[in-house]
Amino acid sequence: MAKTVSLVLGCVGARGFAHIGAIEELLKRGYKINAISGSSMGAAVGGIYAAGKLTEFKEWAEKLTKMETFRLVDFTFTSQGFIRGEKIFTVLKEIIGERRIEDFDIPFTAVATDINKQEEVWLDKGELFSVIRASCAIPTLLTPKKLGNRLLIDGGVLNPLPVEPVLRTKSDLLVVVNINASVPSQAKIIKQEPVTTESDAYMDKMVISMKKWLNIKPTVEGNDETLGYFGLLNKSYDLMQDRMCLMSIIHHKPDYVVNISRDSSSVYEFYRAKDMIEEGRIACIRALENKEVYSD
């Protein structure tokens, strides 16, 4: 009889590719995933797996380069965020197709946040990529998504490790993948392909544009931004989510905690999918073999 798992996938950003490695390792060891819940990138990977398209998604993600990643970014520079996110989801729809969550064989719930009502929202019905887009709307980065009468942003704002929505049977093991853990990185860094001159120039242009828009100035210590706008935002967001994940783990007492180092990747390094998939695989092996719990 297969060992069954209720799987919870945390947020946020590019570190979420680690969920692919964790899922693959669970399946390799004979676990059957009975239900999934996720926030932000956890919702994206979990939803795509529940749709039966994880292999296609992985193959696409592993081919992403810096240049291709930036070409998928549709800048808007509005007061609600500076990325629309339509390009990337259009590409994913072409790869995976239009899918509705209620048609999945595996129960799946994505978590988002209603910014106006200031409440957590569980999304277990509807068009997959509209739901994922809402759950992934990182404040100030990706513009909010309107679904019905709700204006939705990243589920990680209120629940970065959403255990509560996952449907469980008495026999299910509860496995959570926490991608904001204060632990050392496990995987060896895979050498990236050289960045082309074209890519360097494009990235430099985008960085200059963002700095002008955000009015970022050098710090008094020198000419470099030792902790600029995004650095400060990321560190603050990581710290907040780290504490919230810890409290969720302490409260729910999962059977296994797969800890992904918050230092393994920044939120924006989507071109490092191979690194993060390997990070997730190694962290999952460690968790299953050592029955790892949260460590601070």
JSON list of N, CA, C and O in Angstrom, two decimals, residues 11-45:
[
{"chain": "A", "resi": 11, "resn": "CYS", "atom": "N", "xyz": [6.02, 29.74, 0.12]},
{"chain": "A", "resi": 11, "resn": "CYS", "atom": "CA", "xyz": [6.42, 30.77, -0.82]},
{"chain": "A", "resi": 11, "resn": "CYS", "atom": "C", "xyz": [7.77, 31.34, -0.37]},
{"chain": "A", "resi": 11, "resn": "CYS", "atom": "O", "xyz": [8.20, 31.08, 0.77]},
{"chain": "A", "resi": 12, "resn": "VAL", "atom": "N", "xyz": [8.56, 32.03, -1.21]},
{"chain": "A", "resi": 12, "resn": "VAL", "atom": "CA", "xyz": [8.08, 32.90, -2.25]},
{"chain": "A", "resi": 12, "resn": "VAL", "atom": "C", "xyz": [9.15, 32.94, -3.35]},
{"chain": "A", "resi": 12, "resn": "VAL", "atom": "O", "xyz": [10.31, 32.67, -3.10]},
{"chain": "A", "resi": 13, "resn": "GLY", "atom": "N", "xyz": [8.78, 33.30, -4.57]},
{"chain": "A", "resi": 13, "resn": "GLY", "atom": "CA", "xyz": [9.73, 33.58, -5.63]},
{"chain": "A", "resi": 13, "resn": "GLY", "atom": "C", "xyz": [10.48, 32.38, -6.16]},
{"chain": "A", "resi": 13, "resn": "GLY", "atom": "O", "xyz": [10.02, 31.24, -6.10]},
{"chain": "A", "resi": 14, "resn": "ALA", "atom": "N", "xyz": [11.67, 32.65, -6.71]},
{"chain": "A", "resi": 14, "resn": "ALA", "atom": "CA", "xyz": [12.44, 31.65, -7.44]},
{"chain": "A", "resi": 14, "resn": "ALA", "atom": "C", "xyz": [12.85, 30.46, -6.59]},
{"chain": "A", "resi": 14, "resn": "ALA", "atom": "O", "xyz": [13.06, 29.37, -7.11]},
{"chain": "A", "resi": 15, "resn": "ARG", "atom": "N", "xyz": [12.97, 30.64, -5.28]},
{"chain": "A", "resi": 15, "resn": "ARG", "atom": "CA", "xyz": [13.29, 29.49, -4.43]},
{"chain": "A", "resi": 15, "resn": "ARG", "atom": "C", "xyz": [12.23, 28.41, -4.53]},
{"chain": "A", "resi": 15, "resn": "ARG", "atom": "O", "xyz": [12.47, 27.25, -4.23]},
{"chain": "A", "resi": 16, "resn": "GLY", "atom": "N", "xyz": [11.04, 28.79, -4.99]},
{"chain": "A", "resi": 16, "resn": "GLY", "atom": "CA", "xyz": [9.95, 27.84, -5.11]},
{"chain": "A", "resi": 16, "resn": "GLY", "atom": "C", "xyz": [10.20, 26.74, -6.11]},
{"chain": "A", "resi": 16, "resn": "GLY", "atom": "O", "xyz": [9.52, 25.71, -6.09]},
{"chain": "A", "resi": 17, "resn": "PHE", "atom": "N", "xyz": [11.18, 26.91, -7.01]},
{"chain": "A", "resi": 17, "resn": "PHE", "atom": "CA", "xyz": [11.52, 25.80, -7.90]},
{"chain": "A", "resi": 17, "resn": "PHE", "atom": "C", "xyz": [11.99, 24.59, -7.11]},
{"chain": "A", "resi": 17, "resn": "PHE", "atom": "O", "xyz": [11.96, 23.46, -7.61]},
{"chain": "A", "resi": 18, "resn": "ALA", "atom": "N", "xyz": [12.43, 24.80, -5.87]},
{"chain": "A", "resi": 18, "resn": "ALA", "atom": "CA", "xyz": [12.84, 23.68, -5.02]},
{"chain": "A", "resi": 18, "resn": "ALA", "atom": "C", "xyz": [11.69, 22.71, -4.77]},
{"chain": "A", "resi": 18, "resn": "ALA", "atom": "O", "xyz": [11.91, 21.52, -4.51]},
{"chain": "A", "resi": 19, "resn": "HIS", "atom": "N", "xyz": [10.46, 23.19, -4.86]},
{"chain": "A", "resi": 19, "resn": "HIS", "atom": "CA", "xyz": [9.31, 22.31, -4.68]},
{"chain": "A", "resi": 19, "resn": "HIS", "atom": "C", "xyz": [9.30, 21.18, -5.71]},
{"chain": "A", "resi": 19, "resn": "HIS", "atom": "O", "xyz": [8.85, 20.07, -5.42]},
{"chain": "A", "resi": 20, "resn": "ILE", "atom": "N", "xyz": [9.79, 21.45, -6.91]},
{"chain": "A", "resi": 20, "resn": "ILE", "atom": "CA", "xyz": [9.83, 20.42, -7.95]},
{"chain": "A", "resi": 20, "resn": "ILE", "atom": "C", "xyz": [10.72, 19.26, -7.50]},
{"chain": "A", "resi": 20, "resn": "ILE", "atom": "O", "xyz": [10.34, 18.08, -7.59]},
{"chain": "A", "resi": 21, "resn": "GLY", "atom": "N", "xyz": [11.92, 19.59, -6.99]},
{"chain": "A", "resi": 21, "resn": "GLY", "atom": "CA", "xyz": [12.82, 18.55, -6.52]},
{"chain": "A", "resi": 21, "resn": "GLY", "atom": "C", "xyz": [12.25, 17.75, -5.37]},
{"chain": "A", "resi": 21, "resn": "GLY", "atom": "O", "xyz": [12.41, 16.53, -5.30]},
{"chain": "A", "resi": 22, "resn": "ALA", "atom": "N", "xyz": [11.55, 18.44, -4.46]},
{"chain": "A", "resi": 22, "resn": "ALA", "atom": "CA", "xyz": [10.95, 17.76, -3.31]},
{"chain": "A", "resi": 22, "resn": "ALA", "atom": "C", "xyz": [9.84, 16.81, -3.76]},
{"chain": "A", "resi": 22, "resn": "ALA", "atom": "O", "xyz": [9.74, 15.67, -3.30]},
{"chain": "A", "resi": 23, "resn": "ILE", "atom": "N", "xyz": [8.99, 17.27, -4.68]},
{"chain": "A", "resi": 23, "resn": "ILE", "atom": "CA", "xyz": [7.91, 16.43, -5.19]},
{"chain": "A", "resi": 23, "resn": "ILE", "atom": "C", "xyz": [8.48, 15.20, -5.90]},
{"chain": "A", "resi": 23, "resn": "ILE", "atom": "O", "xyz": [8.03, 14.07, -5.68]},
{"chain": "A", "resi": 24, "resn": "GLU", "atom": "N", "xyz": [9.47, 15.41, -6.73]},
{"chain": "A", "resi": 24, "resn": "GLU", "atom": "CA", "xyz": [10.07, 14.29, -7.46]},
{"chain": "A", "resi": 24, "resn": "GLU", "atom": "C", "xyz": [10.66, 13.26, -6.51]},
{"chain": "A", "resi": 24, "resn": "GLU", "atom": "O", "xyz": [10.54, 12.05, -6.73]},
{"chain": "A", "resi": 25, "resn": "GLU", "atom": "N", "xyz": [11.28, 13.71, -5.43]},
{"chain": "A", "resi": 25, "resn": "GLU", "atom": "CA", "xyz": [11.89, 12.78, -4.47]},
{"chain": "A", "resi": 25, "resn": "GLU", "atom": "C", "xyz": [10.81, 12.01, -3.72]},
{"chain": "A", "resi": 25, "resn": "GLU", "atom": "O", "xyz": [10.96, 10.80, -3.47]},
{"chain": "A", "resi": 26, "resn": "LEU", "atom": "N", "xyz": [9.73, 12.67, -3.36]},
{"chain": "A", "resi": 26, "resn": "LEU", "atom": "CA", "xyz": [8.63, 11.98, -2.69]},
{"chain": "A", "resi": 26, "resn": "LEU", "atom": "C", "xyz": [8.06, 10.87, -3.59]},
{"chain": "A", "resi": 26, "resn": "LEU", "atom": "O", "xyz": [7.84, 9.74, -3.14]},
{"chain": "A", "resi": 27, "resn": "LEU", "atom": "N", "xyz": [7.85, 11.19, -4.85]},
{"chain": "A", "resi": 27, "resn": "LEU", "atom": "CA", "xyz": [7.31, 10.22, -5.79]},
{"chain": "A", "resi": 27, "resn": "LEU", "atom": "C", "xyz": [8.30, 9.06, -6.01]},
{"chain": "A", "resi": 27, "resn": "LEU", "atom": "O", "xyz": [7.90, 7.90, -6.09]},
{"chain": "A", "resi": 28, "resn": "LYS", "atom": "N", "xyz": [9.57, 9.40, -6.10]},
{"chain": "A", "resi": 28, "resn": "LYS", "atom": "CA", "xyz": [10.60, 8.38, -6.30]},
{"chain": "A", "resi": 28, "resn": "LYS", "atom": "C", "xyz": [10.61, 7.37, -5.16]},
{"chain": "A", "resi": 28, "resn": "LYS", "atom": "O", "xyz": [10.88, 6.18, -5.36]},
{"chain": "A", "resi": 29, "resn": "ARG", "atom": "N", "xyz": [10.30, 7.84, -3.95]},
{"chain": "A", "resi": 29, "resn": "ARG", "atom": "CA", "xyz": [10.33, 6.97, -2.77]},
{"chain": "A", "resi": 29, "resn": "ARG", "atom": "C", "xyz": [8.99, 6.26, -2.53]},
{"chain": "A", "resi": 29, "resn": "ARG", "atom": "O", "xyz": [8.79, 5.66, -1.48]},
{"chain": "A", "resi": 30, "resn": "GLY", "atom": "N", "xyz": [8.06, 6.38, -3.47]},
{"chain": "A", "resi": 30, "resn": "GLY", "atom": "CA", "xyz": [6.82, 5.63, -3.39]},
{"chain": "A", "resi": 30, "resn": "GLY", "atom": "C", "xyz": [5.69, 6.32, -2.66]},
{"chain": "A", "resi": 30, "resn": "GLY", "atom": "O", "xyz": [4.65, 5.69, -2.40]},
{"chain": "A", "resi": 31, "resn": "TYR", "atom": "N", "xyz": [5.84, 7.61, -2.36]},
{"chain": "A", "resi": 31, "resn": "TYR", "atom": "CA", "xyz": [4.75, 8.33, -1.70]},
{"chain": "A", "resi": 31, "resn": "TYR", "atom": "C", "xyz": [3.70, 8.73, -2.75]},
{"chain": "A", "resi": 31, "resn": "TYR", "atom": "O", "xyz": [4.03, 9.09, -3.88]},
{"chain": "A", "resi": 32, "resn": "LYS", "atom": "N", "xyz": [2.46, 8.69, -2.34]},
{"chain": "A", "resi": 32, "resn": "LYS", "atom": "CA", "xyz": [1.36, 9.16, -3.17]},
{"chain": "A", "resi": 32, "resn": "LYS", "atom": "C", "xyz": [0.82, 10.46, -2.58]},
{"chain": "A", "resi": 32, "resn": "LYS", "atom": "O", "xyz": [0.47, 10.52, -1.40]},
{"chain": "A", "resi": 33, "resn": "ILE", "atom": "N", "xyz": [0.80, 11.50, -3.39]},
{"chain": "A", "resi": 33, "resn": "ILE", "atom": "CA", "xyz": [0.33, 12.81, -2.92]},
{"chain": "A", "resi": 33, "resn": "ILE", "atom": "C", "xyz": [-1.18, 12.87, -3.05]},
{"chain": "A", "resi": 33, "resn": "ILE", "atom": "O", "xyz": [-1.73, 12.83, -4.16]},
{"chain": "A", "resi": 34, "resn": "ASN", "atom": "N", "xyz": [-1.86, 12.96, -1.92]},
{"chain": "A", "resi": 34, "resn": "ASN", "atom": "CA", "xyz": [-3.33, 12.94, -1.88]},
{"chain": "A", "resi": 34, "resn": "ASN", "atom": "C", "xyz": [-3.96, 14.32, -1.97]},
{"chain": "A", "resi": 34, "resn": "ASN", "atom": "O", "xyz": [-5.10, 14.46, -2.39]},
{"chain": "A", "resi": 35, "resn": "ALA", "atom": "N", "xyz": [-3.23, 15.34, -1.53]},
{"chain": "A", "resi": 35, "resn": "ALA", "atom": "CA", "xyz": [-3.78, 16.71, -1.53]},
{"chain": "A", "resi": 35, "resn": "ALA", "atom": "C", "xyz": [-2.62, 17.69, -1.44]},
{"chain": "A", "resi": 35, "resn": "ALA", "atom": "O", "xyz": [-1.57, 17.38, -0.88]},
{"chain": "A", "resi": 36, "resn": "ILE", "atom": "N", "xyz": [-2.84, 18.89, -2.00]},
{"chain": "A", "resi": 36, "resn": "ILE", "atom": "CA", "xyz": [-1.80, 19.93, -2.02]},
{"chain": "A", "resi": 36, "resn": "ILE", "atom": "C", "xyz": [-2.42, 21.28, -1.69]},
{"chain": "A", "resi": 36, "resn": "ILE", "atom": "O", "xyz": [-3.51, 21.62, -2.16]},
{"chain": "A", "resi": 37, "resn": "SER", "atom": "N", "xyz": [-1.70, 22.06, -0.88]},
{"chain": "A", "resi": 37, "resn": "SER", "atom": "CA", "xyz": [-2.02, 23.47, -0.73]},
{"chain": "A", "resi": 37, "resn": "SER", "atom": "C", "xyz": [-0.73, 24.26, -0.87]},
{"chain": "A", "resi": 37, "resn": "SER", "atom": "O", "xyz": [0.36, 23.75, -0.60]},
{"chain": "A", "resi": 38, "resn": "GLY", "atom": "N", "xyz": [-0.85, 25.51, -1.32]},
{"chain": "A", "resi": 38, "resn": "GLY", "atom": "CA", "xyz": [0.36, 26.31, -1.51]},
{"chain": "A", "resi": 38, "resn": "GLY", "atom": "C", "xyz": [0.08, 27.79, -1.59]},
{"chain": "A", "resi": 38, "resn": "GLY", "atom": "O", "xyz": [-1.04, 28.21, -1.91]},
{"chain": "A", "resi": 39, "resn": "SER", "atom": "N", "xyz": [1.10, 28.57, -1.26]},
{"chain": "A", "resi": 39, "resn": "SER", "atom": "CA", "xyz": [1.06, 30.02, -1.41]},
{"chain": "A", "resi": 39, "resn": "SER", "atom": "C", "xyz": [2.10, 30.45, -2.42]},
{"chain": "A", "resi": 39, "resn": "SER", "atom": "O", "xyz": [3.21, 29.90, -2.45]},
{"chain": "A", "resi": 40, "resn": "SER", "atom": "N", "xyz": [1.75, 31.42, -3.25]},
{"chain": "A", "resi": 40, "resn": "SER", "atom": "CA", "xyz": [2.68, 32.05, -4.18]},
{"chain": "A", "resi": 40, "resn": "SER", "atom": "C", "xyz": [3.32, 31.01, -5.08]},
{"chain": "A", "resi": 40, "resn": "SER", "atom": "O", "xyz": [2.62, 30.27, -5.77]},
{"chain": "A", "resi": 41, "resn": "MET", "atom": "N", "xyz": [4.65, 30.92, -5.12]},
{"chain": "A", "resi": 41, "resn": "MET", "atom": "CA", "xyz": [5.30, 29.94, -5.99]},
{"chain": "A", "resi": 41, "resn": "MET", "atom": "C", "xyz": [4.94, 28.52, -5.59]},
{"chain": "A", "resi": 41, "resn": "MET", "atom": "O", "xyz": [4.92, 27.61, -6.43]},
{"chain": "A", "resi": 42, "resn": "GLY", "atom": "N", "xyz": [4.62, 28.31, -4.32]},
{"chain": "A", "resi": 42, "resn": "GLY", "atom": "CA", "xyz": [4.14, 27.00, -3.88]},
{"chain": "A", "resi": 42, "resn": "GLY", "atom": "C", "xyz": [2.82, 26.65, -4.53]},
{"chain": "A", "resi": 42, "resn": "GLY", "atom": "O", "xyz": [2.56, 25.50, -4.88]},
{"chain": "A", "resi": 43, "resn": "ALA", "atom": "N", "xyz": [1.97, 27.66, -4.71]},
{"chain": "A", "resi": 43, "resn": "ALA", "atom": "CA", "xyz": [0.70, 27.45, -5.41]},
{"chain": "A", "resi": 43, "resn": "ALA", "atom": "C", "xyz": [0.94, 27.15, -6.88]},
{"chain": "A", "resi": 43, "resn": "ALA", "atom": "O", "xyz": [0.26, 26.30, -7.47]},
{"chain": "A", "resi": 44, "resn": "ALA", "atom": "N", "xyz": [1.92, 27.83, -7.47]},
{"chain": "A", "resi": 44, "resn": "ALA", "atom": "CA", "xyz": [2.21, 27.61, -8.89]},
{"chain": "A", "resi": 44, "resn": "ALA", "atom": "C", "xyz": [2.69, 26.18, -9.14]},
{"chain": "A", "resi": 44, "resn": "ALA", "atom": "O", "xyz": [2.15, 25.47, -9.98]},
{"chain": "A", "resi": 45, "resn": "VAL", "atom": "N", "xyz": [3.71, 25.75, -8.39]},
{"chain": "A", "resi": 45, "resn": "VAL", "atom": "CA", "xyz": [4.25, 24.40, -8.59]},
{"chain": "A", "resi": 45, "resn": "VAL", "atom": "C", "xyz": [3.21, 23.34, -8.20]},
{"chain": "A", "resi": 45, "resn": "VAL", "atom": "O", "xyz": [3.02, 22.36, -8.91]}
]
